[in-house]
PDB file of C-alpha atoms in Angstrom:
ATOM      1  CA  MET M   8     -21.812  10.872 -17.903  1.00 55.00           C
ATOM      2  CA  PHE M   9     -19.451  11.250 -14.777  1.00 62.00           C
ATOM      3  CA  ARG M  10     -18.666   7.578 -14.553  1.00 89.00           C
ATOM      4  CA  HIS M  11     -14.874   7.615 -13.768  1.00 96.00           C
ATOM      5  CA  VAL M  12     -12.575   9.180 -11.243  1.00 98.00           C
ATOM      6  CA  THR M  13      -9.839  11.235 -12.796  1.00 98.00           C
ATOM      7  CA  VAL M  14      -6.239  12.066 -11.149  1.00 98.00           C
ATOM      8  CA  GLY M  15      -3.818  14.659 -12.546  1.00 96.00           C
ATOM      9  CA  LEU M  16      -0.328  13.175 -12.577  1.00 95.00           C
ATOM     10  CA  ASP M  17       2.903  15.040 -13.118  1.00 91.00           C
ATOM     11  CA  GLY M  18       5.488  12.765 -11.617  1.00 89.00           C
ATOM     12  CA  SER M  19       5.878  14.567  -8.320  1.00 92.00           C
ATOM     13  CA  PRO M  20       5.727  12.669  -4.887  1.00 93.00           C
ATOM     14  CA  GLU M  21       2.342  14.659  -4.328  1.00 94.00           C
ATOM     15  CA  SER M  22       0.895  13.633  -7.408  1.00 94.00           C
ATOM     16  CA  ARG M  23       1.929   9.921  -6.961  1.00 95.00           C
ATOM     17  CA  ALA M  24       0.081  10.011  -3.654  1.00 96.00           C
ATOM     18  CA  ALA M  25      -2.931  11.668  -5.257  1.00 97.00           C
ATOM     19  CA  ALA M  26      -2.977   8.675  -7.761  1.00 97.00           C
ATOM     20  CA  GLU M  27      -2.992   6.105  -5.134  1.00 97.00           C
ATOM     21  CA  TRP M  28      -5.938   7.838  -3.179  1.00 98.00           C
ATOM     22  CA  ALA M  29      -7.696   8.187  -6.342  1.00 98.00           C
ATOM     23  CA  ALA M  30      -7.180   4.422  -6.974  1.00 98.00           C
ATOM     24  CA  ARG M  31      -8.660   3.678  -3.582  1.00 98.00           C
ATOM     25  CA  GLU M  32     -11.453   6.106  -4.098  1.00 98.00           C
ATOM     26  CA  ALA M  33     -12.351   4.678  -7.515  1.00 98.00           C
ATOM     27  CA  GLN M  34     -12.384   0.952  -5.941  1.00 97.00           C
ATOM     28  CA  LEU M  35     -14.909   2.285  -3.193  1.00 97.00           C
ATOM     29  CA  ARG M  36     -17.101   3.512  -5.798  1.00 97.00           C
ATOM     30  CA  GLY M  37     -16.751   0.690  -8.254  1.00 96.00           C
ATOM     31  CA  LEU M  38     -15.452   3.023 -10.952  1.00 97.00           C
ATOM     32  CA  PRO M  39     -12.442   3.084 -13.405  1.00 98.00           C
ATOM     33  CA  LEU M  40      -9.837   5.379 -12.882  1.00 98.00           C
ATOM     34  CA  LYS M  41      -8.356   7.557 -15.609  1.00 97.00           C
ATOM     35  CA  ILE M  42      -4.861   8.943 -15.322  1.00 97.00           C
ATOM     36  CA  VAL M  43      -4.123  12.377 -16.830  1.00 96.00           C
ATOM     37  CA  HIS M  44      -0.928  14.026 -17.679  1.00 95.00           C
ATOM     38  CA  VAL M  45      -1.042  17.539 -18.977  1.00 93.00           C
ATOM     39  CA  GLY M  46       1.777  18.773 -21.154  1.00 84.00           C
ATOM     40  CA  GLU M  47       2.070  22.270 -21.837  1.00 72.00           C
ATOM     41  CA  PRO M  48       3.431  23.257 -25.368  1.00 67.00           C
ATOM     42  CA  THR M  49       7.183  23.580 -25.194  1.00 58.00           C
ATOM     43  CA  PRO M  50       8.816  26.760 -26.298  1.00 54.00           C
ATOM     44  CA  VAL M  51      10.653  26.185 -29.632  1.00 47.00           C
ATOM     45  CA  PRO M  52      14.214  27.507 -28.237  1.00 52.00           C
ATOM     46  CA  VAL M  53      13.884  24.676 -25.523  1.00 46.00           C
ATOM     47  CA  ALA M  54      12.654  22.040 -27.677  1.00 47.00           C
ATOM     48  CA  GLN M  55      15.647  22.491 -29.897  1.00 49.00           C
ATOM     49  CA  ALA M  56      18.205  22.179 -26.950  1.00 50.00           C
ATOM     50  CA  PRO M  57      20.139  18.945 -27.346  1.00 53.00           C
ATOM     51  CA  LEU M  58      19.552  17.880 -23.839  1.00 49.00           C
ATOM     52  CA  VAL M  59      15.664  18.436 -23.642  1.00 49.00           C
ATOM     53  CA  GLY M  60      14.724  17.873 -27.183  1.00 53.00           C
ATOM     54  CA  PRO M  61      11.031  16.767 -27.949  1.00 55.00           C
ATOM     55  CA  GLU M  62      11.684  13.115 -28.468  1.00 54.00           C
ATOM     56  CA  THR M  63      13.055  12.936 -25.075  1.00 53.00           C
ATOM     57  CA  HIS M  64      10.266  14.930 -23.520  1.00 52.00           C
ATOM     58  CA  GLN M  65       7.711  12.661 -25.279  1.00 57.00           C
ATOM     59  CA  HIS M  66       9.117   9.717 -24.086  1.00 53.00           C
ATOM     60  CA  TRP M  67       9.480  10.797 -20.412  1.00 58.00           C
ATOM     61  CA  THR M  68       5.535  12.104 -20.513  1.00 69.00           C
ATOM     62  CA  GLU M  69       4.513   8.740 -22.295  1.00 75.00           C
ATOM     63  CA  GLN M  70       6.434   6.522 -20.003  1.00 88.00           C
ATOM     64  CA  MET M  71       5.536   8.108 -16.440  1.00 88.00           C
ATOM     65  CA  PRO M  72       1.544   7.677 -16.637  1.00 90.00           C
ATOM     66  CA  ARG M  73       2.323   4.165 -18.117  1.00 93.00           C
ATOM     67  CA  GLU M  74       4.261   2.923 -15.390  1.00 94.00           C
ATOM     68  CA  SER M  75       2.133   4.634 -12.764  1.00 95.00           C
ATOM     69  CA  ALA M  76      -0.982   2.982 -14.106  1.00 96.00           C
ATOM     70  CA  GLU M  77       0.822  -0.450 -14.426  1.00 97.00           C
ATOM     71  CA  GLY M  78       1.850  -0.124 -10.730  1.00 97.00           C
ATOM     72  CA  ILE M  79      -1.435   0.643  -9.654  1.00 97.00           C
ATOM     73  CA  ARG M  80      -3.339  -2.357 -11.323  1.00 97.00           C
ATOM     74  CA  LEU M  81      -0.772  -4.556  -9.500  1.00 97.00           C
ATOM     75  CA  ARG M  82      -1.456  -2.802  -6.329  1.00 96.00           C
ATOM     76  CA  HIS M  83      -5.350  -2.846  -6.982  1.00 96.00           C
ATOM     77  CA  PRO M  84      -6.296  -6.050  -8.649  1.00 96.00           C
ATOM     78  CA  GLY M  85      -9.519  -5.473 -10.717  1.00 96.00           C
ATOM     79  CA  LEU M  86      -9.283  -1.993 -10.879  1.00 97.00           C
ATOM     80  CA  GLU M  87      -9.668  -0.610 -14.572  1.00 97.00           C
ATOM     81  CA  VAL M  88      -6.920   1.981 -15.139  1.00 97.00           C
ATOM     82  CA  SER M  89      -6.556   4.251 -18.315  1.00 96.00           C
ATOM     83  CA  THR M  90      -4.073   6.859 -19.040  1.00 95.00           C
ATOM     84  CA  GLU M  91      -4.536  10.041 -21.187  1.00 94.00           C
ATOM     85  CA  GLN M  92      -2.027  12.516 -22.634  1.00 92.00           C
ATOM     86  CA  LEU M  93      -3.357  16.056 -23.152  1.00 92.00           C
ATOM     87  CA  THR M  94      -1.678  19.402 -24.143  1.00 91.00           C
ATOM     88  CA  GLY M  95      -2.614  22.967 -23.030  1.00 93.00           C
ATOM     89  CA  THR M  96      -2.559  25.133 -19.993  1.00 93.00           C
ATOM     90  CA  VAL M  97      -2.475  22.644 -17.312  1.00 94.00           C
ATOM     91  CA  ALA M  98      -5.489  24.598 -15.114  1.00 93.00           C
ATOM     92  CA  ASP M  99      -7.461  24.728 -18.070  1.00 95.00           C
ATOM     93  CA  VAL M 100      -6.967  21.232 -19.134  1.00 95.00           C
ATOM     94  CA  LEU M 101      -7.637  19.916 -15.763  1.00 95.00           C
ATOM     95  CA  CYS M 102     -10.873  21.845 -15.308  1.00 95.00           C
ATOM     96  CA  GLU M 103     -12.244  20.258 -18.490  1.00 95.00           C
ATOM     97  CA  ALA M 104     -11.182  16.973 -17.282  1.00 95.00           C
ATOM     98  CA  ALA M 105     -13.002  17.526 -13.883  1.00 94.00           C
ATOM     99  CA  GLY M 106     -16.097  18.404 -15.931  1.00 93.00           C
ATOM    100  CA  LEU M 107     -16.131  14.782 -17.602  1.00 93.00           C
ATOM    101  CA  ALA M 108     -15.432  12.866 -14.172  1.00 96.00           C
ATOM    102  CA  ASP M 109     -17.181  12.077 -11.196  1.00 95.00           C
ATOM    103  CA  LEU M 110     -14.485  13.658  -9.238  1.00 96.00           C
ATOM    104  CA  LEU M 111     -10.756  15.024  -9.856  1.00 97.00           C
ATOM    105  CA  VAL M 112      -7.989  14.219  -7.626  1.00 98.00           C
ATOM    106  CA  LEU M 113      -5.036  16.559  -7.612  1.00 97.00           C
ATOM    107  CA  GLY M 114      -1.928  16.502  -5.152  1.00 95.00           C
ATOM    108  CA  SER M 115      -0.652  19.055  -2.738  1.00 89.00           C
ATOM    109  CA  ARG M 116       2.841  19.539  -1.240  1.00 80.00           C
ATOM    110  CA  GLY M 117       2.596  18.362   2.236  1.00 67.00           C
ATOM    111  CA  PHE M 118       3.073  20.874   5.096  1.00 62.00           C
ATOM    112  CA  GLY M 119       4.696  24.357   4.622  1.00 59.00           C
ATOM    113  CA  GLY M 120       6.878  26.150   6.973  1.00 51.00           C
ATOM    114  CA  ILE M 121       4.201  27.812   8.717  1.00 48.00           C
ATOM    115  CA  GLY M 122       2.455  24.494   9.542  1.00 53.00           C
ATOM    116  CA  GLY M 123      -0.084  24.545   6.576  1.00 61.00           C
ATOM    117  CA  CYS M 124      -0.254  22.382   3.461  1.00 62.00           C
ATOM    118  CA  VAL M 125       1.177  23.931   0.340  1.00 66.00           C
ATOM    119  CA  VAL M 126      -1.274  23.925  -2.312  1.00 75.00           C
ATOM    120  CA  GLY M 127       0.283  25.121  -5.531  1.00 80.00           C
ATOM    121  CA  SER M 128      -1.102  27.654  -8.139  1.00 86.00           C
ATOM    122  CA  VAL M 129      -2.472  25.183 -10.446  1.00 90.00           C
ATOM    123  CA  GLY M 130      -4.403  23.126  -7.536  1.00 91.00           C
ATOM    124  CA  LEU M 131      -6.230  26.383  -6.283  1.00 92.00           C
ATOM    125  CA  ALA M 132      -6.852  27.769  -9.739  1.00 92.00           C
ATOM    126  CA  VAL M 133      -8.762  24.141 -10.425  1.00 95.00           C
ATOM    127  CA  VAL M 134     -10.468  24.359  -7.077  1.00 95.00           C
ATOM    128  CA  ALA M 135     -11.624  27.592  -7.704  1.00 93.00           C
ATOM    129  CA  ARG M 136     -12.943  26.913 -11.301  1.00 93.00           C
ATOM    130  CA  ALA M 137     -14.260  23.169 -11.513  1.00 94.00           C
ATOM    131  CA  GLU M 138     -17.733  22.789 -11.072  1.00 92.00           C
ATOM    132  CA  ARG M 139     -17.229  19.077 -10.210  1.00 95.00           C
ATOM    133  CA  PRO M 140     -15.742  17.826  -7.031  1.00 97.00           C
ATOM    134  CA  VAL M 141     -12.101  18.304  -6.705  1.00 97.00           C
ATOM    135  CA  VAL M 142     -10.107  16.440  -4.010  1.00 98.00           C
ATOM    136  CA  LEU M 143      -6.627  17.523  -2.926  1.00 97.00           C
ATOM    137  CA  VAL M 144      -4.539  15.009  -1.502  1.00 96.00           C
ATOM    138  CA  ARG M 145      -1.057  15.839   0.546  1.00 94.00           C
ATOM    139  CA  GLU M 146       2.185  14.563  -0.131  1.00 92.00           C
ATOM    140  CA  GLY M 147       3.017  11.456   1.828  1.00 91.00           C
ATOM    141  CA  GLU M 148      -0.521  10.275   2.098  1.00 94.00           C
ATOM    142  CA  GLN M 149      -1.010   6.642   2.674  1.00 94.00           C
ATOM    143  CA  ALA M 150      -3.972   4.102   3.230  1.00 96.00           C
ATOM    144  CA  ALA M 151      -3.216   3.585   6.859  1.00 96.00           C
ATOM    145  CA  ASP M 152      -3.656   7.356   7.342  1.00 95.00           C
ATOM    146  CA  GLU M 153      -7.291   7.267   6.773  1.00 97.00           C
ATOM    147  CA  HIS M 154      -7.754   4.559   9.099  1.00 97.00           C
ATOM    148  CA  ARG M 155      -7.826   4.060  12.938  1.00 96.00           C
ATOM    149  CA  MET M 156      -4.825   2.452  14.775  1.00 95.00           C
ATOM    150  CA  ASP M 157      -5.003  -1.158  15.530  1.00 94.00           C
ATOM    151  CA  PRO M 158      -5.070  -2.540  19.099  1.00 93.00           C
ATOM    152  CA  ALA M 159      -1.385  -2.308  19.270  1.00 94.00           C
ATOM    153  CA  GLY M 160      -1.099   1.511  18.282  1.00 92.00           C
ATOM    154  CA  VAL M 161       0.067   0.687  15.028  1.00 93.00           C
ATOM    155  CA  PRO M 162      -1.289   2.430  11.510  1.00 90.00           C
ATOM    156  CA  SER M 163      -3.180  -0.229   9.319  1.00 94.00           C
ATOM    157  CA  ALA M 164      -5.267  -0.033   6.596  1.00 94.00           C
ATOM    158  CA  ALA M 165      -7.275  -3.081   7.904  1.00 95.00           C
ATOM    159  CA  THR M 166      -9.003  -0.921  10.640  1.00 97.00           C
ATOM    160  CA  PRO M 167     -12.187   0.957  10.414  1.00 97.00           C
ATOM    161  CA  PHE M 168     -12.110   4.469   8.766  1.00 98.00           C
ATOM    162  CA  ARG M 169     -11.854   7.295  10.535  1.00 98.00           C
ATOM    163  CA  PRO M 170     -14.818   9.831  10.426  1.00 98.00           C
ATOM    164  CA  VAL M 171     -15.652  11.903   7.322  1.00 98.00           C
ATOM    165  CA  VAL M 172     -15.830  15.681   8.363  1.00 98.00           C
ATOM    166  CA  LEU M 173     -18.444  17.923   6.887  1.00 98.00           C
ATOM    167  CA  GLY M 174     -18.192  21.651   7.128  1.00 97.00           C
ATOM    168  CA  LEU M 175     -21.655  23.187   6.548  1.00 97.00           C
ATOM    169  CA  ASP M 176     -23.371  26.487   6.564  1.00 94.00           C
ATOM    170  CA  VAL M 177     -26.645  25.915   7.955  1.00 93.00           C
ATOM    171  CA  ASP M 178     -27.915  29.061   6.468  1.00 90.00           C
ATOM    172  CA  HIS M 179     -27.426  27.665   2.967  1.00 88.00           C
ATOM    173  CA  PRO M 180     -27.315  23.929   3.343  1.00 92.00           C
ATOM    174  CA  ASP M 181     -26.951  22.640  -0.368  1.00 94.00           C
ATOM    175  CA  ASP M 182     -27.848  19.358  -1.438  1.00 96.00           C
ATOM    176  CA  THR M 183     -25.098  18.588  -3.646  1.00 96.00           C
ATOM    177  CA  LEU M 184     -22.685  19.062  -0.602  1.00 97.00           C
ATOM    178  CA  LEU M 185     -24.625  16.894   1.686  1.00 98.00           C
ATOM    179  CA  GLU M 186     -25.076  14.077  -0.862  1.00 98.00           C
ATOM    180  CA  PHE M 187     -21.304  13.992  -1.420  1.00 98.00           C
ATOM    181  CA  ALA M 188     -20.278  13.777   2.289  1.00 98.00           C
ATOM    182  CA  PHE M 189     -23.168  11.374   3.329  1.00 98.00           C
ATOM    183  CA  ASP M 190     -22.244   9.199   0.253  1.00 98.00           C
ATOM    184  CA  ALA M 191     -18.618   9.153   1.290  1.00 98.00           C
ATOM    185  CA  ALA M 192     -19.358   8.355   4.886  1.00 98.00           C
ATOM    186  CA  ALA M 193     -21.563   5.447   3.787  1.00 98.00           C
ATOM    187  CA  ARG M 194     -18.981   3.792   1.457  1.00 98.00           C
ATOM    188  CA  ARG M 195     -16.439   4.015   4.064  1.00 98.00           C
ATOM    189  CA  GLU M 196     -18.821   2.681   6.612  1.00 98.00           C
ATOM    190  CA  THR M 197     -17.559   5.343   9.035  1.00 98.00           C
ATOM    191  CA  PRO M 198     -19.226   8.265  11.062  1.00 98.00           C
ATOM    192  CA  LEU M 199     -20.165  11.576   9.406  1.00 98.00           C
ATOM    193  CA  ARG M 200     -19.184  14.547  11.756  1.00 98.00           C
ATOM    194  CA  VAL M 201     -20.911  17.607  10.380  1.00 98.00           C
ATOM    195  CA  VAL M 202     -19.316  20.749  11.938  1.00 97.00           C
ATOM    196  CA  HIS M 203     -21.184  24.158  12.026  1.00 96.00           C
ATOM    197  CA  ALA M 204     -19.613  27.128  13.470  1.00 95.00           C
ATOM    198  CA  TRP M 205     -21.368  30.407  14.501  1.00 90.00           C
ATOM    199  CA  PRO M 206     -19.809  33.769  15.525  1.00 87.00           C
ATOM    200  CA  GLU M 207     -19.631  35.058  19.198  1.00 78.00           C
ATOM    201  CA  PRO M 208     -22.443  37.729  20.102  1.00 72.00           C
ATOM    202  CA  THR M 209     -20.922  40.966  20.288  1.00 66.00           C
ATOM    203  CA  THR M 210     -22.251  41.802  23.719  1.00 59.00           C
ATOM    204  CA  SER M 211     -20.073  39.146  25.194  1.00 55.00           C
ATOM    205  CA  LEU M 212     -17.039  41.607  24.348  1.00 51.00           C
ATOM    206  CA  TYR M 213     -18.513  43.724  26.851  1.00 51.00           C
ATOM    207  CA  ARG M 214     -19.829  41.308  29.348  1.00 56.00           C
ATOM    208  CA  PHE M 215     -23.205  42.762  29.721  1.00 54.00           C
ATOM    209  CA  PRO M 216     -25.706  41.209  32.274  1.00 53.00           C
ATOM    210  CA  GLY M 217     -27.545  38.153  30.754  1.00 54.00           C
ATOM    211  CA  ASP M 218     -24.628  37.208  28.547  1.00 67.00           C
ATOM    212  CA  ALA M 219     -24.798  33.669  29.686  1.00 74.00           C
ATOM    213  CA  GLU M 220     -28.679  33.246  28.902  1.00 80.00           C
ATOM    214  CA  LEU M 221     -28.065  34.616  25.303  1.00 78.00           C
ATOM    215  CA  GLN M 222     -25.397  32.375  24.832  1.00 78.00           C
ATOM    216  CA  TYR M 223     -27.362  29.482  26.102  1.00 82.00           C
ATOM    217  CA  ASP M 224     -30.309  30.624  23.533  1.00 87.00           C
ATOM    218  CA  LEU M 225     -27.802  30.901  20.490  1.00 87.00           C
ATOM    219  CA  GLU M 226     -26.428  27.540  21.187  1.00 90.00           C
ATOM    220  CA  ARG M 227     -30.051  25.988  21.122  1.00 92.00           C
ATOM    221  CA  LYS M 228     -30.668  27.984  18.117  1.00 94.00           C
ATOM    222  CA  HIS M 229     -27.885  26.775  16.089  1.00 93.00           C
ATOM    223  CA  SER M 230     -27.954  23.365  17.028  1.00 95.00           C
ATOM    224  CA  ALA M 231     -31.679  23.162  16.238  1.00 96.00           C
ATOM    225  CA  ALA M 232     -30.877  24.805  12.744  1.00 96.00           C
ATOM    226  CA  LEU M 233     -28.172  21.979  12.177  1.00 97.00           C
ATOM    227  CA  ALA M 234     -30.248  19.247  13.021  1.00 97.00           C
ATOM    228  CA  ASP M 235     -33.155  20.541  10.679  1.00 97.00           C
ATOM    229  CA  ALA M 236     -30.701  20.682   7.861  1.00 97.00           C
ATOM    230  CA  LEU M 237     -29.854  17.057   8.644  1.00 98.00           C
ATOM    231  CA  ARG M 238     -33.048  15.415   9.142  1.00 97.00           C
ATOM    232  CA  SER M 239     -34.051  14.403   5.827  1.00 97.00           C
ATOM    233  CA  TRP M 240     -30.233  13.334   4.910  1.00 98.00           C
ATOM    234  CA  ARG M 241     -30.415  11.105   8.078  1.00 98.00           C
ATOM    235  CA  GLN M 242     -33.446   9.239   6.699  1.00 98.00           C
ATOM    236  CA  LYS M 243     -31.692   9.180   3.264  1.00 98.00           C
ATOM    237  CA  PHE M 244     -28.811   7.525   4.604  1.00 98.00           C
ATOM    238  CA  PRO M 245     -30.026   5.443   7.657  1.00 98.00           C
ATOM    239  CA  SER M 246     -26.802   3.316   8.080  1.00 97.00           C
ATOM    240  CA  VAL M 247     -24.610   6.473   8.565  1.00 98.00           C
ATOM    241  CA  ASP M 248     -23.980   7.427  12.147  1.00 98.00           C
ATOM    242  CA  VAL M 249     -24.248  11.523  12.277  1.00 98.00           C
ATOM    243  CA  ILE M 250     -22.380  13.335  14.880  1.00 98.00           C
ATOM    244  CA  GLU M 251     -23.860  16.865  14.913  1.00 97.00           C
ATOM    245  CA  SER M 252     -21.230  19.668  16.307  1.00 96.00           C
ATOM    246  CA  SER M 253     -22.360  23.261  16.549  1.00 94.00           C
ATOM    247  CA  ARG M 254     -19.385  25.644  18.009  1.00 92.00           C
ATOM    248  CA  CYS M 255     -19.008  29.198  18.601  1.00 91.00           C
ATOM    249  CA  GLY M 256     -16.038  30.485  17.018  1.00 91.00           C
ATOM    250  CA  SER M 257     -14.282  31.216  14.022  1.00 93.00           C
ATOM    251  CA  ALA M 258     -15.440  28.583  11.033  1.00 94.00           C
ATOM    252  CA  ALA M 259     -12.421  27.884   9.547  1.00 95.00           C
ATOM    253  CA  GLN M 260     -10.530  27.373  13.092  1.00 95.00           C
ATOM    254  CA  VAL M 261     -13.743  25.091  14.262  1.00 96.00           C
ATOM    255  CA  LEU M 262     -13.320  22.966  11.271  1.00 97.00           C
ATOM    256  CA  VAL M 263      -9.507  22.521  11.259  1.00 96.00           C
ATOM    257  CA  ASN M 264      -9.764  21.649  14.746  1.00 96.00           C
ATOM    258  CA  ALA M 265     -12.732  19.197  14.170  1.00 96.00           C
ATOM    259  CA  ALA M 266     -10.744  17.563  11.161  1.00 96.00           C
ATOM    260  CA  ARG M 267      -7.847  16.355  13.214  1.00 95.00           C
ATOM    261  CA  ASP M 268      -8.833  12.464  13.232  1.00 96.00           C
ATOM    262  CA  ALA M 269     -10.645  12.799   9.828  1.00 98.00           C
ATOM    263  CA  SER M 270     -10.236  10.154   6.857  1.00 98.00           C
ATOM    264  CA  LEU M 271     -11.599  12.777   4.581  1.00 98.00           C
ATOM    265  CA  VAL M 272     -12.779  16.431   5.164  1.00 98.00           C
ATOM    266  CA  VAL M 273     -15.717  17.907   3.019  1.00 98.00           C
ATOM    267  CA  VAL M 274     -16.173  21.351   2.185  1.00 97.00           C
ATOM    268  CA  GLY M 275     -18.383  23.574  -0.226  1.00 95.00           C
ATOM    269  CA  ARG M 276     -17.417  26.023  -2.908  1.00 93.00           C
ATOM    270  CA  ARG M 277     -20.233  28.487  -4.076  1.00 89.00           C
ATOM    271  CA  ILE M 278     -20.081  28.998  -7.979  1.00 86.00           C
ATOM    272  CA  ARG M 279     -20.319  32.491  -8.861  1.00 75.00           C
ATOM    273  CA  THR M 280     -20.628  33.737 -12.461  1.00 62.00           C
ATOM    274  CA  GLY M 281     -20.232  37.619 -11.314  1.00 57.00           C
ATOM    275  CA  SER M 282     -17.740  39.912 -12.981  1.00 49.00           C
ATOM    276  CA  LEU M 283     -15.277  39.204  -9.992  1.00 53.00           C
ATOM    277  CA  GLY M 284     -14.827  35.536 -11.456  1.00 52.00           C
ATOM    278  CA  ALA M 285     -14.201  32.403  -9.459  1.00 58.00           C
ATOM    279  CA  HIS M 286     -12.772  32.234  -5.824  1.00 74.00           C
ATOM    280  CA  ILE M 287     -12.456  30.182  -2.776  1.00 85.00           C
ATOM    281  CA  GLY M 288     -14.006  31.015   0.287  1.00 88.00           C
ATOM    282  CA  HIS M 289     -11.745  31.676   3.491  1.00 91.00           C
ATOM    283  CA  VAL M 290     -12.998  28.448   5.136  1.00 93.00           C
ATOM    284  CA  THR M 291     -12.239  26.335   2.362  1.00 93.00           C
ATOM    285  CA  HIS M 292      -8.947  28.026   1.703  1.00 91.00           C
ATOM    286  CA  ALA M 293      -8.052  27.411   5.291  1.00 92.00           C
ATOM    287  CA  ALA M 294      -9.020  23.850   5.149  1.00 94.00           C
ATOM    288  CA  LEU M 295      -6.727  23.410   1.945  1.00 93.00           C
ATOM    289  CA  HIS M 296      -4.004  24.999   3.803  1.00 92.00           C
ATOM    290  CA  HIS M 297      -4.150  23.871   7.142  1.00 93.00           C
ATOM    291  CA  ILE M 298      -5.699  20.095   7.305  1.00 95.00           C
ATOM    292  CA  GLY M 299      -3.689  17.300   6.632  1.00 94.00           C
ATOM    293  CA  ALA M 300      -6.381  14.711   5.412  1.00 96.00           C
ATOM    294  CA  PRO M 301      -7.483  14.843   1.818  1.00 97.00           C
ATOM    295  CA  VAL M 302      -9.914  17.728   1.316  1.00 97.00           C
ATOM    296  CA  ALA M 303     -12.921  17.469  -1.106  1.00 98.00           C
ATOM    297  CA  VAL M 304     -14.219  20.740  -2.381  1.00 97.00           C
ATOM    298  CA  VAL M 305     -17.775  20.380  -3.714  1.00 97.00           C
ATOM    299  CA  ALA M 306     -18.860  23.238  -5.956  1.00 94.00           C
ATOM    300  CA  HIS M 307     -22.470  23.946  -5.920  1.00 91.00           C
ATOM    301  CA  GLY M 308     -25.017  26.701  -6.895  1.00 81.00           C
TER     302      GLY M 308
END
């Protein structure tokens, strides 16, 4: 049922970067790529304006994804690429499209003035609601960014991939999230760095005697929990070199620091059906806004 990669394209630089990333991901997975353009209904007064009439608007919305598809076919020989024109509220339509795909890829607008990636309202709405994996790709992302420097220190897409980084809550290690991360690392033939953070004990704030021993015990406890969560997945993916990283500190900050050299960062979002509706956890929110690499948000129960 979910046997293609879908990318949302609106003609912006960030969506074009997302389309290129989606094409590379589709090739890694051996799947076709679907380019989706969503047009919201044009208000009648605007549609009747001479300079932006419905015929001009329709021509642009049809031409833009078609030209993008043609370019992707040239740059990625053998990749099956299709386009689809849809109409409706953008976030709603993209959530529906995500439900029919292996994963949905969207663009984010690069780095904002406070040092973080600018994720638009549509992207956040889709991430918060979609029940299939959604990948956010920043503006300017290129294939070489996901790979290690060559021996001369020059960016190159011909070198091995940088590691895949997974942020994991060992108290709730979800199989859907773990499988996505291990599979991504296996396809890229690169190590998987699994990051787990745990809070500093309250006693350390007051420097009680025995704090060092308590800290050591906590480190051993959390490292053992991380190893237990990963043991069966190491067996399922024996070719993946797993790097376990258990750190004391803010989960969001620990993940952002660990992702500085990542080719892809994988985080989870728990599906909630309560009265408060869907939302994004603070760690996922931090990853989307402060990590430069593509971020995959995997919804799970």
